[in-house]
mmCIF file of N, CA, C and O and ligand atoms in Angstrom:
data_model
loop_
_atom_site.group_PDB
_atom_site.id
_atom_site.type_symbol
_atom_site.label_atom_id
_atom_site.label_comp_id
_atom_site.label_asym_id
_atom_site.label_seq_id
_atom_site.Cartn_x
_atom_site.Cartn_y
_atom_site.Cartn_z
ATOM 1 N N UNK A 350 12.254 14.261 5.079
ATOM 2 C CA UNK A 350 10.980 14.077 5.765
ATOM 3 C C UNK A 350 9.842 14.340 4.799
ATOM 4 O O UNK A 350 9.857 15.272 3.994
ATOM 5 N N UNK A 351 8.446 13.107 4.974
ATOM 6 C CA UNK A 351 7.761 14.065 3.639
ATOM 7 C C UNK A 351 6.680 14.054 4.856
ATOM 8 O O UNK A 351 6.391 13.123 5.608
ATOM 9 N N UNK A 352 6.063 15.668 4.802
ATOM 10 C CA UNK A 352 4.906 15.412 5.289
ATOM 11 C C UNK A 352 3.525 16.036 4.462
ATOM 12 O O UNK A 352 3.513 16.979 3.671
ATOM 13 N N UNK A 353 2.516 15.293 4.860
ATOM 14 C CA UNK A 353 1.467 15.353 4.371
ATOM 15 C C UNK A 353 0.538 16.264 4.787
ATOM 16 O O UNK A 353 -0.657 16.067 4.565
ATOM 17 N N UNK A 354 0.878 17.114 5.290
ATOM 18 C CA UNK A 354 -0.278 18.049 6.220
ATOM 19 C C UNK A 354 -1.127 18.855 5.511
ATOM 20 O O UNK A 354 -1.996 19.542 6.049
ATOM 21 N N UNK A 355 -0.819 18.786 3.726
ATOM 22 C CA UNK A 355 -2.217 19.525 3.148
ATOM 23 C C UNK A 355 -2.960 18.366 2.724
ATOM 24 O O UNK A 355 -3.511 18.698 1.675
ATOM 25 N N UNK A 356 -3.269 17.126 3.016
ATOM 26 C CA UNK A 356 -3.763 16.519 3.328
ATOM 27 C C UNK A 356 -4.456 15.533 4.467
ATOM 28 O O UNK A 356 -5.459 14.820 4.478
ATOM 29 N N UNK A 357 -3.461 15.841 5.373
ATOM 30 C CA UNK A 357 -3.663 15.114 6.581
ATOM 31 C C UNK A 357 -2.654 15.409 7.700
ATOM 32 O O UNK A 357 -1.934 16.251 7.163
ATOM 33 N N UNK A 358 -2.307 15.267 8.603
ATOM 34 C CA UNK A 358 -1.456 15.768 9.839
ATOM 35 C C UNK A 358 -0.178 14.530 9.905
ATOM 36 O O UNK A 358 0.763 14.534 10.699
ATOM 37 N N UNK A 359 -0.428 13.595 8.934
ATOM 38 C CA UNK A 359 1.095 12.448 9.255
ATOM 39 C C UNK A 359 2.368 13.160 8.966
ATOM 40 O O UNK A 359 2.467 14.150 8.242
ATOM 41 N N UNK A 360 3.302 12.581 9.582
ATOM 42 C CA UNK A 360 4.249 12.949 9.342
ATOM 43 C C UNK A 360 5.177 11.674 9.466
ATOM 44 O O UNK A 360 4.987 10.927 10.426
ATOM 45 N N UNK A 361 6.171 11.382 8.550
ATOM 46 C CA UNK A 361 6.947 10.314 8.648
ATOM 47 C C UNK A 361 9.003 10.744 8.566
ATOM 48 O O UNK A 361 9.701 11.066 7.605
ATOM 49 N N UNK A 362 9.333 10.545 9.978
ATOM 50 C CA UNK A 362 10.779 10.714 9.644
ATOM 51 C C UNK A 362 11.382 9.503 9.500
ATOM 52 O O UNK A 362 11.456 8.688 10.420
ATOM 53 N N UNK A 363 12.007 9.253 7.928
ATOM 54 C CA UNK A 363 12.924 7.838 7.468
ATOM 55 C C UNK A 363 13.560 7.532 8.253
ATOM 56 O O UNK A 363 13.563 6.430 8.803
ATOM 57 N N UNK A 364 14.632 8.978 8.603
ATOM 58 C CA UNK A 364 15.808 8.441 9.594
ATOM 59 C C UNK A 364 15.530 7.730 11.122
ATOM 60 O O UNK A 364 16.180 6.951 11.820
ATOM 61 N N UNK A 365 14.654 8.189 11.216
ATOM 62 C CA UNK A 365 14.270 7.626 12.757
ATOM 63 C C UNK A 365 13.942 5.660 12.630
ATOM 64 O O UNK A 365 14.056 4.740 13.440
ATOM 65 N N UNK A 366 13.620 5.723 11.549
ATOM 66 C CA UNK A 366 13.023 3.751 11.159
ATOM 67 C C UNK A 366 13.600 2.849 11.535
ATOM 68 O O UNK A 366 14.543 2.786 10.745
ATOM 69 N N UNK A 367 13.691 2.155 12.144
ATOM 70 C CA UNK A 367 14.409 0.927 12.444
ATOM 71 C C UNK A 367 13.936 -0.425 11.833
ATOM 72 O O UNK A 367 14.100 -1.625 12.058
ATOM 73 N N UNK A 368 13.343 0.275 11.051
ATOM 74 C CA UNK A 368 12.614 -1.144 10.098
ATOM 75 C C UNK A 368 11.682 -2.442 10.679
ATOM 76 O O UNK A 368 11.783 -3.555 10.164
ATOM 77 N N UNK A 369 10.895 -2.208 11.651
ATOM 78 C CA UNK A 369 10.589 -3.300 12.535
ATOM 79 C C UNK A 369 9.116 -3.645 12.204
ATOM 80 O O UNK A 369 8.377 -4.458 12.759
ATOM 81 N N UNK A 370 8.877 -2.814 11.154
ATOM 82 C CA UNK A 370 7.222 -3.272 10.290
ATOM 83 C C UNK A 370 5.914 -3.084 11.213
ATOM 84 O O UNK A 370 4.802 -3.456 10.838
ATOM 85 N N UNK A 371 6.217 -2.313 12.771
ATOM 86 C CA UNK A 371 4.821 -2.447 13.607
ATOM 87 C C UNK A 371 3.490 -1.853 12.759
ATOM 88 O O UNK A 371 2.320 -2.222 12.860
ATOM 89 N N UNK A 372 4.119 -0.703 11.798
ATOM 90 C CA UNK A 372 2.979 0.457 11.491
ATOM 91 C C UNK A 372 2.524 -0.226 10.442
ATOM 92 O O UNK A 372 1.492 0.184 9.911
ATOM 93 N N UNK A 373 3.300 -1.612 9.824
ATOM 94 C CA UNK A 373 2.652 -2.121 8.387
ATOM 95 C C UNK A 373 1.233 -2.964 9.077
ATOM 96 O O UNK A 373 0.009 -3.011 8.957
ATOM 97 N N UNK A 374 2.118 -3.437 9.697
ATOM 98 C CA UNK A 374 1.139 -4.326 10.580
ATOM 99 C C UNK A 374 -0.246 -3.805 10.923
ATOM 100 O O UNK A 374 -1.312 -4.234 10.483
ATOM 101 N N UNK A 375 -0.070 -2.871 11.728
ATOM 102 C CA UNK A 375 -1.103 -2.125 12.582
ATOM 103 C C UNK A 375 -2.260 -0.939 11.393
ATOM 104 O O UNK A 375 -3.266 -0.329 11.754
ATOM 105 N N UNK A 376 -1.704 -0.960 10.143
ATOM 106 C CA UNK A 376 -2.397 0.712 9.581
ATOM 107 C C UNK A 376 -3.920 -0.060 8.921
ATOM 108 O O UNK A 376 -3.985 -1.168 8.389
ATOM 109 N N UNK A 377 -4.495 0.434 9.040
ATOM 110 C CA UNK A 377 -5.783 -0.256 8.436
ATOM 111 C C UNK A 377 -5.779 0.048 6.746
ATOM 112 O O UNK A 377 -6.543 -0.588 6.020
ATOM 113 N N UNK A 378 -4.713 1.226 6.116
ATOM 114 C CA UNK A 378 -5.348 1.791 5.072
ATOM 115 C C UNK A 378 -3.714 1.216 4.176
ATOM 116 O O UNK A 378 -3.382 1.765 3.126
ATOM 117 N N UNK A 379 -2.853 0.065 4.809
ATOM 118 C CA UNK A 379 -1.712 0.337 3.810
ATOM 119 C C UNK A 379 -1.254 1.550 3.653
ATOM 120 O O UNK A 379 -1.186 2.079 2.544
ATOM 121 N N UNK A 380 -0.885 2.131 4.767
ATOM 122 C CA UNK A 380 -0.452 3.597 4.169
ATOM 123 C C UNK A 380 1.518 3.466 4.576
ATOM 124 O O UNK A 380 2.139 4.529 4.540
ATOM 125 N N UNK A 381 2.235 2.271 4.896
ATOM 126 C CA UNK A 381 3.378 2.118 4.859
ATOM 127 C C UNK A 381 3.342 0.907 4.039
ATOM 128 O O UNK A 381 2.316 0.228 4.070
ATOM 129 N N UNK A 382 4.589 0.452 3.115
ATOM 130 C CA UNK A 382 5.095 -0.591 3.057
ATOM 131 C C UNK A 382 6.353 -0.559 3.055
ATOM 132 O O UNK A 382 7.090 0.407 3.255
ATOM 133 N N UNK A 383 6.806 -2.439 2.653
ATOM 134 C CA UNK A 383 8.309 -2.743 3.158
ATOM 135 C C UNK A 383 9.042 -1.801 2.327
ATOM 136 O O UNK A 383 8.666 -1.343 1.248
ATOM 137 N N UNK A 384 10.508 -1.475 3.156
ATOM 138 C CA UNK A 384 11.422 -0.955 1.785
ATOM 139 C C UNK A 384 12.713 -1.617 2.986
ATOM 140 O O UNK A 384 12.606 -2.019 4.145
ATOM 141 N N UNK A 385 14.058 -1.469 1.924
ATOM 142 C CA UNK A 385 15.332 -2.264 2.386
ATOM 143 C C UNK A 385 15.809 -1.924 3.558
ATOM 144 O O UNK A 385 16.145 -2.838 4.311
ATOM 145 N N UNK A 386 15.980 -0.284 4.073
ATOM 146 C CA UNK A 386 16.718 -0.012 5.385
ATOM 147 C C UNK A 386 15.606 0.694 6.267
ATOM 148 O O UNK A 386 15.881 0.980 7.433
ATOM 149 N N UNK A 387 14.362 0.981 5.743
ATOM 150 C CA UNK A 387 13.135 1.710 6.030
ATOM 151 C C UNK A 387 12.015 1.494 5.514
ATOM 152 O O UNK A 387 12.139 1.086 4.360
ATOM 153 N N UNK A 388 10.604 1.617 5.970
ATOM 154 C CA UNK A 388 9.336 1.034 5.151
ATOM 155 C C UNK A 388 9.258 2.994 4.379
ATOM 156 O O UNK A 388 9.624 4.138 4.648
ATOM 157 N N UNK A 389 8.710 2.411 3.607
ATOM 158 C CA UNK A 389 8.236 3.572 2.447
ATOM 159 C C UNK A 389 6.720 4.002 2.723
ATOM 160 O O UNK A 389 5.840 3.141 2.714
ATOM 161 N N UNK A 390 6.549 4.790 2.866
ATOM 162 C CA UNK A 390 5.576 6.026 2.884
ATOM 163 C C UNK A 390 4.717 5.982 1.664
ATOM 164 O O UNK A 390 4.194 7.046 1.334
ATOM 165 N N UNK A 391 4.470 4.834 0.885
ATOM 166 C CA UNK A 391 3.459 4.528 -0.521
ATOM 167 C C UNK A 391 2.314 5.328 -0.511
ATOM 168 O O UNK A 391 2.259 6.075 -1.488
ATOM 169 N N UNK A 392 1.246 5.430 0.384
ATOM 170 C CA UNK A 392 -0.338 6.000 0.238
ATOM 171 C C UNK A 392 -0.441 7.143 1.210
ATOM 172 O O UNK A 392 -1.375 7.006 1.999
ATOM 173 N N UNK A 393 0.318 8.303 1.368
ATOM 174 C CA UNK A 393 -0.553 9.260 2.741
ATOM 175 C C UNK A 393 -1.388 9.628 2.884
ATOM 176 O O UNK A 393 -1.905 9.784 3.990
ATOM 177 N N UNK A 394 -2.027 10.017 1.462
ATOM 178 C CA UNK A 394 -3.061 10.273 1.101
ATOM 179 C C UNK A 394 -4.277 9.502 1.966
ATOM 180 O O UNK A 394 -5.226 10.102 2.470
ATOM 181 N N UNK A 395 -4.009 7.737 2.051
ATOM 182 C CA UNK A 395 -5.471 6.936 2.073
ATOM 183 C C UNK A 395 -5.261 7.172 4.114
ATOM 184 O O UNK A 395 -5.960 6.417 4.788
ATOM 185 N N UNK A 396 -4.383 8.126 4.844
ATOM 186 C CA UNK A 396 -4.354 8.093 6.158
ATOM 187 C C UNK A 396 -5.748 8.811 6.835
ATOM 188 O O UNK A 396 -6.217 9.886 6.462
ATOM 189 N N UNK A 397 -6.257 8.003 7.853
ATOM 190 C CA UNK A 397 -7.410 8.438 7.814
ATOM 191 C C UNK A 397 -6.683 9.166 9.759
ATOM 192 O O UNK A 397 -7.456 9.436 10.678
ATOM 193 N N UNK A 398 -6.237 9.206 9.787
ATOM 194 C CA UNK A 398 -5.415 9.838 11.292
ATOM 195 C C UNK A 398 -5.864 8.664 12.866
ATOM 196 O O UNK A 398 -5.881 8.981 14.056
ATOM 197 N N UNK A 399 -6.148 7.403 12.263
ATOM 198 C CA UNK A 399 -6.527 7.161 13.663
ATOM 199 C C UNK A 399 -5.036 6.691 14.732
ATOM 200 O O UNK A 399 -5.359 6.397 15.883
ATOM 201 N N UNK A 400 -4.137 6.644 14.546
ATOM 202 C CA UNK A 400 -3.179 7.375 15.027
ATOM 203 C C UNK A 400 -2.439 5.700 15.271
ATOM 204 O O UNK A 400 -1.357 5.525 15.832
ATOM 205 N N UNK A 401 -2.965 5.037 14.929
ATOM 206 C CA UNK A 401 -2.132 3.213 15.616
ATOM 207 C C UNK A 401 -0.613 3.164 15.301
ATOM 208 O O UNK A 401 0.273 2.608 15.951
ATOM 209 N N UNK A 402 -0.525 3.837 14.217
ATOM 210 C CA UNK A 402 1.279 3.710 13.990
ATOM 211 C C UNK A 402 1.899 3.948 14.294
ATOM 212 O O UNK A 402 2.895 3.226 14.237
ATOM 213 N N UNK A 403 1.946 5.148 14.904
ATOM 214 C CA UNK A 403 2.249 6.409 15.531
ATOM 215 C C UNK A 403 2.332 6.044 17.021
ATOM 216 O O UNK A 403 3.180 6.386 17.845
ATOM 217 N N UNK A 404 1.414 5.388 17.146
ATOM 218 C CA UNK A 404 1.392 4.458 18.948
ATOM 219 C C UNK A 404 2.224 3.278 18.820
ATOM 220 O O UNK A 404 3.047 3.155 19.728
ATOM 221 N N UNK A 405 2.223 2.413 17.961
ATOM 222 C CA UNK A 405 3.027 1.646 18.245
ATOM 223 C C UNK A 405 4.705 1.376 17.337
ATOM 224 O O UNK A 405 5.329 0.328 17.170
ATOM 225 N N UNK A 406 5.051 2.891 16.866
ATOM 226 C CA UNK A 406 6.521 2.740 16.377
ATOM 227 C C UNK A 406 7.480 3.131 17.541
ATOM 228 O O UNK A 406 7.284 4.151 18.202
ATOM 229 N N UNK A 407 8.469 2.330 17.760
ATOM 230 C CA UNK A 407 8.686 2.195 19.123
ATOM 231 C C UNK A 407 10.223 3.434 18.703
ATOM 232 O O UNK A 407 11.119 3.690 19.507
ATOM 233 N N UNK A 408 10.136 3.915 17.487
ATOM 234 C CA UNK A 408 11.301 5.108 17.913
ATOM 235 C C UNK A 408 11.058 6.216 17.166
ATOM 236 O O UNK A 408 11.892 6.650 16.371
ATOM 237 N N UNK A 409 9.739 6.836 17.388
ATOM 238 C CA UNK A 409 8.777 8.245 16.773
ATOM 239 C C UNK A 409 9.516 8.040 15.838
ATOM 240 O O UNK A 409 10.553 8.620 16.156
ATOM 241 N N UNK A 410 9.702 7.450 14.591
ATOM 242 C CA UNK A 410 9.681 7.802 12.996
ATOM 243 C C UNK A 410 8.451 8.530 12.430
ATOM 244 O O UNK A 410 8.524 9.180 11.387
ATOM 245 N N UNK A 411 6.948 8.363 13.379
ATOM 246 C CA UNK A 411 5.540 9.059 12.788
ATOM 247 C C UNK A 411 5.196 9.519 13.958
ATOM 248 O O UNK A 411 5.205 8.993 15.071
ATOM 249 N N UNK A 412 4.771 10.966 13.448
ATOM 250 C CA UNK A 412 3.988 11.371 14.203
ATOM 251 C C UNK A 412 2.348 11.861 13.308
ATOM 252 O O UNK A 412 2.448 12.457 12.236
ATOM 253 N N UNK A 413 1.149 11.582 13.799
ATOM 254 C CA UNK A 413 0.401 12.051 13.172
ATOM 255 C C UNK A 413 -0.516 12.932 14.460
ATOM 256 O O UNK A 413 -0.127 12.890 15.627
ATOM 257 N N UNK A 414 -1.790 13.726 14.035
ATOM 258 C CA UNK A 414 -2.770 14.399 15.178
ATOM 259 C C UNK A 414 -4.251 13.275 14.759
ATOM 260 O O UNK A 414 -5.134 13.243 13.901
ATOM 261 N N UNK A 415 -3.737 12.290 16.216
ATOM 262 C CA UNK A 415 -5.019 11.552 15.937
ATOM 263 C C UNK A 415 -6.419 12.195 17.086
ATOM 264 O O UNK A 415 -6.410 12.768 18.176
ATOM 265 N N UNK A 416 -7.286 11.824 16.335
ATOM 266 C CA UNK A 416 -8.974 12.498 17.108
ATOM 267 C C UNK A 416 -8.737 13.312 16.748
ATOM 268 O O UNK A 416 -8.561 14.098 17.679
ATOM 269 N N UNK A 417 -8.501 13.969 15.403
ATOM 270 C CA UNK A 417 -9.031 15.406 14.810
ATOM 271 C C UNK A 417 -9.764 14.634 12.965
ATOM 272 O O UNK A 417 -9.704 13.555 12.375
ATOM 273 N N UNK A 418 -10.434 16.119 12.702
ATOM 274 C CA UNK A 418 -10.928 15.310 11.516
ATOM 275 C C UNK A 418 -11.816 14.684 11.165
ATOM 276 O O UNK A 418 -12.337 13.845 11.900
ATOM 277 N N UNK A 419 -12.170 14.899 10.095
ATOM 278 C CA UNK A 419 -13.679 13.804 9.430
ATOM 279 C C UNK A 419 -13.793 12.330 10.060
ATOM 280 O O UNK A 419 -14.692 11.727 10.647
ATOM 281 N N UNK A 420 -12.117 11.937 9.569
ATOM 282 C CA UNK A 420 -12.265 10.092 9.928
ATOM 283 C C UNK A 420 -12.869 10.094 11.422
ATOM 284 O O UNK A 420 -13.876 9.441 11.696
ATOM 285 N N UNK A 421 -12.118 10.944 12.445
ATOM 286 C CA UNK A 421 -12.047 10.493 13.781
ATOM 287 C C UNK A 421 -13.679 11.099 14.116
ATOM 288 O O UNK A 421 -14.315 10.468 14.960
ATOM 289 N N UNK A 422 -14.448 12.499 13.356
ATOM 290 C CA UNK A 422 -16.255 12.068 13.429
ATOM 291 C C UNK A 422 -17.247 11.109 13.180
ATOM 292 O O UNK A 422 -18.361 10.874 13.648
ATOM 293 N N UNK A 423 -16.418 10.542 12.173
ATOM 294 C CA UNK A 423 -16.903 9.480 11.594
ATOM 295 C C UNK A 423 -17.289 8.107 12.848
ATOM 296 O O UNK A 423 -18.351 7.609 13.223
ATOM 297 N N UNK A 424 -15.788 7.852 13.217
ATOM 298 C CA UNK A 424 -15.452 6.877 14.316
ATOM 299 C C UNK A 424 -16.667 7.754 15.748
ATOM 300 O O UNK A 424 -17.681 7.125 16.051
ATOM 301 N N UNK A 425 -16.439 8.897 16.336
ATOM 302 C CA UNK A 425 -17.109 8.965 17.173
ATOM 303 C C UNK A 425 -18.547 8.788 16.877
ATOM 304 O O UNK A 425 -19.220 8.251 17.756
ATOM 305 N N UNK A 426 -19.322 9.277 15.409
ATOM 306 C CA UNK A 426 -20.445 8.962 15.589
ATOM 307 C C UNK A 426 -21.233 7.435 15.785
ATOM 308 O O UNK A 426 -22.264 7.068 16.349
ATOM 309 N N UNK A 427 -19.880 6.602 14.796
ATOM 310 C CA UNK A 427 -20.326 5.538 15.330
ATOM 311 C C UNK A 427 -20.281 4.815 16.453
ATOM 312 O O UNK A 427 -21.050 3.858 16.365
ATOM 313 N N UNK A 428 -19.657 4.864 17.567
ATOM 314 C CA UNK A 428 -19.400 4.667 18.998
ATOM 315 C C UNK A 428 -20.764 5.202 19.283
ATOM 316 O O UNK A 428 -21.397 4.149 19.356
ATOM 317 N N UNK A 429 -21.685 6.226 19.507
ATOM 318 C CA UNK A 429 -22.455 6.747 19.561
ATOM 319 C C UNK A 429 -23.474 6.410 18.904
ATOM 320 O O UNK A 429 -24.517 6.924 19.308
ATOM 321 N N UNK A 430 -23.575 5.585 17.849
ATOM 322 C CA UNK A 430 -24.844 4.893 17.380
ATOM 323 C C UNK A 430 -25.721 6.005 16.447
ATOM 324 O O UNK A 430 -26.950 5.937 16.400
ATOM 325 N N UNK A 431 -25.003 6.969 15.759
ATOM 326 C CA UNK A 431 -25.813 8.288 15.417
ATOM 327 C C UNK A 431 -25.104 8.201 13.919
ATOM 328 O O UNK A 431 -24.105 7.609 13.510
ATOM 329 N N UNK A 432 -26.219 9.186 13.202
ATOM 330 C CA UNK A 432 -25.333 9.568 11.768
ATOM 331 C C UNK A 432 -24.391 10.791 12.475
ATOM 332 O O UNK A 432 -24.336 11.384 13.553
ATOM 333 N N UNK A 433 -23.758 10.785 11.302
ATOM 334 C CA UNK A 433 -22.808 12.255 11.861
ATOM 335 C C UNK A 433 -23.457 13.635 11.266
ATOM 336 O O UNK A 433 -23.930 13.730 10.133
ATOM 337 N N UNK A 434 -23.399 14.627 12.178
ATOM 338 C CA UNK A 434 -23.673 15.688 12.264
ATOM 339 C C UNK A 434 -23.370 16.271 10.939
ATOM 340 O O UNK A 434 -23.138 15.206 10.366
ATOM 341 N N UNK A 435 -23.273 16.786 10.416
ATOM 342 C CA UNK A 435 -23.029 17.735 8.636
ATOM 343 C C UNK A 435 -21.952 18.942 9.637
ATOM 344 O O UNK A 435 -22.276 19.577 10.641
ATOM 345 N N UNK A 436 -21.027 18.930 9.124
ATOM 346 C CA UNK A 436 -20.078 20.067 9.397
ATOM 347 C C UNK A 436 -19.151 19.475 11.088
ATOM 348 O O UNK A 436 -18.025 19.911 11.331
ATOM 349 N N UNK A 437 -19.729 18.669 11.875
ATOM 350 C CA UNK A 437 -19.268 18.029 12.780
ATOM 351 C C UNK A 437 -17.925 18.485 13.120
ATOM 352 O O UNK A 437 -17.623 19.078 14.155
ATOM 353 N N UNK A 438 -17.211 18.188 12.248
ATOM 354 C CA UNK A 438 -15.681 17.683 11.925
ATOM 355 C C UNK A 438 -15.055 19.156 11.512
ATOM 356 O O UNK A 438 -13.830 19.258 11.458
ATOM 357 N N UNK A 439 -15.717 20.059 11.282
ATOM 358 C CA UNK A 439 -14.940 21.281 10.657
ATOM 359 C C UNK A 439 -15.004 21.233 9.537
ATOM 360 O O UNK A 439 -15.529 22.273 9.139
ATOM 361 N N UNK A 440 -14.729 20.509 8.650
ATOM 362 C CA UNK A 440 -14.505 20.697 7.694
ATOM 363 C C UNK A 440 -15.012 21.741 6.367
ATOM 364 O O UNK A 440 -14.326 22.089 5.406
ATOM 365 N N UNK A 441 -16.420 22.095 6.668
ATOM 366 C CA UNK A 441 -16.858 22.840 6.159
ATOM 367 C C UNK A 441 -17.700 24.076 5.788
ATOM 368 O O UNK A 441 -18.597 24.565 5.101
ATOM 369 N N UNK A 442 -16.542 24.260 6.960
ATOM 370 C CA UNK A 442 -16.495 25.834 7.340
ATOM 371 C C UNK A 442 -16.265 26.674 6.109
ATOM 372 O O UNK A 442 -16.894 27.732 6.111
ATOM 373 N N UNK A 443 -15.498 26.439 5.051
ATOM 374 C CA UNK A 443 -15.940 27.243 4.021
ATOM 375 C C UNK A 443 -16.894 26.803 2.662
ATOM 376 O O UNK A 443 -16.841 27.348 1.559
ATOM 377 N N UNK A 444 -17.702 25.761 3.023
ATOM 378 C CA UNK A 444 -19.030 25.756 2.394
ATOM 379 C C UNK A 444 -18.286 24.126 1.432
ATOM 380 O O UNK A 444 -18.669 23.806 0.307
ATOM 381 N N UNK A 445 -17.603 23.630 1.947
ATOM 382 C CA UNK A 445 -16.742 22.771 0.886
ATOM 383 C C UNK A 445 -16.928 21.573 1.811
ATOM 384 O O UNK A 445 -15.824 21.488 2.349
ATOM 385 N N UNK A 446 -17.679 20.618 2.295
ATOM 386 C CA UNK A 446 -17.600 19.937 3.026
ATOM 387 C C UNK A 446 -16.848 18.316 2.397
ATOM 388 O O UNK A 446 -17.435 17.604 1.582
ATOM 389 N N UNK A 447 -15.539 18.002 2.958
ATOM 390 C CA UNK A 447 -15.525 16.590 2.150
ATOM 391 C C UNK A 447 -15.511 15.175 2.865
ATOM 392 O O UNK A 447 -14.765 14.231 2.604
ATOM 393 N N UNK A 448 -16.638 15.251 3.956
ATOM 394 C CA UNK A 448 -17.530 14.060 3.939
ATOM 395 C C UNK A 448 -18.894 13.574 3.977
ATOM 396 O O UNK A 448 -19.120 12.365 3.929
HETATM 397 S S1 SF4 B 209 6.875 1.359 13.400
HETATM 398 FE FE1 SF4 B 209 8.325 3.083 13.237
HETATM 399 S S2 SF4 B 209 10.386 2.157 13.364
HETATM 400 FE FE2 SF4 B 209 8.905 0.497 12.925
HETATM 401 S S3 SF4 B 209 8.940 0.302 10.684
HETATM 402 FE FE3 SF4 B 209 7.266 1.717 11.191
HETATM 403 S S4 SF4 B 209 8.187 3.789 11.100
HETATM 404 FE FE4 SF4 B 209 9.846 2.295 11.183
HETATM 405 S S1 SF4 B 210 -2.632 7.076 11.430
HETATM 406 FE FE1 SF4 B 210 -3.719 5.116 11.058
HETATM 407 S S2 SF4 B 210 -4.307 5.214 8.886
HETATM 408 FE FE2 SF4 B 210 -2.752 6.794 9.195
HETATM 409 S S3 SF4 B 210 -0.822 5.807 8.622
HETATM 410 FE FE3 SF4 B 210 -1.097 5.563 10.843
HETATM 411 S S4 SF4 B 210 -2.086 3.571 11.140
HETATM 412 FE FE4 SF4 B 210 -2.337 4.156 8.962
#
């Protein structure tokens, strides 16, 4: 299992894959591609958590925590028509803000 959680909350189990490509399809950031018995886990890094893969892999191989996070302030401020708040998101609570 690799997960990414000092970067982000994804989590990807291989064994669970049935290879059916929904999350290649669906990820906005390329953060799966093809591989022979399972798609490969290439970018976790570029996962911004809005959670589509994770909704539509039809046998939990991913789980991620979507609506937490910079990306998902980002997304609400724009629904909302506003800049985003400075610290909004948590993130920089210890003076380190990274958006
Ligand atoms: S959606 Fe799930 S089962 Fe389908 S390829 Fe992606 S991880 Fe595998
Ligand atoms: S949560 Fe969104 S950005 Fe992250 S891997 Fe899934 S589809 Fe891609």
């Amino acid at each position: 299992m690799f997960n990414s959680y000092l970067e982000n909350t994804l989590e990807y189990y291989p064994e669970n894959c049935i290879n059916c490509h929904r999350c290649i399809q669906v990820c906005p950031h390329n953060v799966f591609t093809e591989g022979n018995d399972h798609v490969k886990l290439t970018n976790p890094t570029s996962c911004i958590e809005c959670g589509a893969c994770a909704q539509n892999c039809p046998n939990e191989a991913i789980k991620v925590e979507a609506g937490v996070g910079c990306a998902w302030a980002m997304i609400r401020a724009a629904l909302k028509g506003k800049e985003m708040d400075s610290g909004e998101c948590g993130c920089d609570d210890d003076g380190k803000s990274c958006c």
